[in-house]
C-alpha cells in the first residue's frame, strides 16, 4: 500500500553544537562567528531575492493567492467529476488529479515562501496606508 501525504513540512536544521569548550571567551567568539555567518546568509538572500523579485507588493500576494485558490477549485472539481462515475478512476483520471493537486500544492508553497521572504526582511514591502 502506498501513501501520499499532502501538505507542507518545513525542515529543521541540525546545527552541530560541540560542548567541548567550557571557556566563556571561546563560547562568545564562537557565537560572534555564528552571528556573522547568519548575517552573511541574510545579506545574500536580501540582495539576490530583492533583485529577482523587486519590491513586495500586495498585488503580487493577491495574484498568487488567487492562482492557488483557482488551482484548488479545479483540482476538487475534477475529483468530484470523476467520482460521479462511481469512484472508478482510470489511470488517466488519476494522473490528471495528481497533476492538479501538485499544481495547487506548488502554488500554495510559493505563497508561503513569499510570505516568509517578507517575514525575514528579504523583500521590502511598502508601508500600509493609514486608516
PDB file of N, CA and C in Angstrom, residues 7 13 22 29 39 43 48 51 67 75 82 94 97 109 119 122:
ATOM      1  N   UNK A   7       0.344  18.421   1.835  1.00  0.00           N
ATOM      2  CA  UNK A   7       0.607  19.438   2.840  1.00  0.00           C
ATOM      3  C   UNK A   7       2.087  19.746   2.858  1.00  0.00           C
ATOM      4  N   UNK A  13      16.840  22.422  10.817  1.00  0.00           N
ATOM      5  CA  UNK A  13      18.255  22.250  10.537  1.00  0.00           C
ATOM      6  C   UNK A  13      18.941  21.757  11.796  1.00  0.00           C
ATOM      7  N   UNK A  22      34.508  24.797  27.684  1.00  0.00           N
ATOM      8  CA  UNK A  22      33.797  25.470  28.770  1.00  0.00           C
ATOM      9  C   UNK A  22      34.285  26.903  28.967  1.00  0.00           C
ATOM     10  N   UNK A  29      33.287  34.007  21.319  1.00  0.00           N
ATOM     11  CA  UNK A  29      33.884  34.103  19.981  1.00  0.00           C
ATOM     12  C   UNK A  29      33.110  33.243  18.990  1.00  0.00           C
ATOM     13  N   UNK A  39      24.412  36.458   9.424  1.00  0.00           N
ATOM     14  CA  UNK A  39      24.185  37.746   8.777  1.00  0.00           C
ATOM     15  C   UNK A  39      24.619  37.701   7.313  1.00  0.00           C
ATOM     16  N   UNK A  43      22.197  38.734   4.335  1.00  0.00           N
ATOM     17  CA  UNK A  43      22.525  39.786   3.371  1.00  0.00           C
ATOM     18  C   UNK A  43      22.491  39.254   1.941  1.00  0.00           C
ATOM     19  N   UNK A  48      19.972  39.147  -3.343  1.00  0.00           N
ATOM     20  CA  UNK A  48      19.633  38.362  -4.526  1.00  0.00           C
ATOM     21  C   UNK A  48      18.129  38.211  -4.718  1.00  0.00           C
ATOM     22  N   UNK A  51      16.723  41.534  -5.888  1.00  0.00           N
ATOM     23  CA  UNK A  51      16.977  41.755  -7.315  1.00  0.00           C
ATOM     24  C   UNK A  51      16.021  40.938  -8.174  1.00  0.00           C
ATOM     25  N   UNK A  67      -4.314  32.463  -7.773  1.00  0.00           N
ATOM     26  CA  UNK A  67      -3.867  31.311  -8.567  1.00  0.00           C
ATOM     27  C   UNK A  67      -3.968  30.021  -7.758  1.00  0.00           C
ATOM     28  N   UNK A  75      -8.843  21.354  -9.026  1.00  0.00           N
ATOM     29  CA  UNK A  75      -8.489  20.017  -8.519  1.00  0.00           C
ATOM     30  C   UNK A  75      -9.702  19.346  -7.884  1.00  0.00           C
ATOM     31  N   UNK A  82     -14.871  13.021 -11.481  1.00  0.00           N
ATOM     32  CA  UNK A  82     -14.523  11.616 -11.699  1.00  0.00           C
ATOM     33  C   UNK A  82     -15.195  10.714 -10.677  1.00  0.00           C
ATOM     34  N   UNK A  94      -6.485   9.468 -12.657  1.00  0.00           N
ATOM     35  CA  UNK A  94      -5.583   9.560 -11.512  1.00  0.00           C
ATOM     36  C   UNK A  94      -4.394  10.469 -11.820  1.00  0.00           C
ATOM     37  N   UNK A  97      -5.625  14.061 -11.714  1.00  0.00           N
ATOM     38  CA  UNK A  97      -5.832  14.518 -10.334  1.00  0.00           C
ATOM     39  C   UNK A  97      -4.499  14.769  -9.631  1.00  0.00           C
ATOM     40  N   UNK A 109       2.762  26.486  -1.697  1.00  0.00           N
ATOM     41  CA  UNK A 109       4.118  26.586  -1.144  1.00  0.00           C
ATOM     42  C   UNK A 109       4.798  27.878  -1.588  1.00  0.00           C
ATOM     43  N   UNK A 119       8.558  38.103   6.038  1.00  0.00           N
ATOM     44  CA  UNK A 119       8.809  37.942   7.478  1.00  0.00           C
ATOM     45  C   UNK A 119      10.283  38.110   7.813  1.00  0.00           C
ATOM     46  N   UNK A 122      13.655  39.881   3.569  1.00  0.00           N
ATOM     47  CA  UNK A 122      14.355  39.749   2.293  1.00  0.00           C
ATOM     48  C   UNK A 122      13.699  40.595   1.211  1.00  0.00           C
TER      49      UNK A 122
END
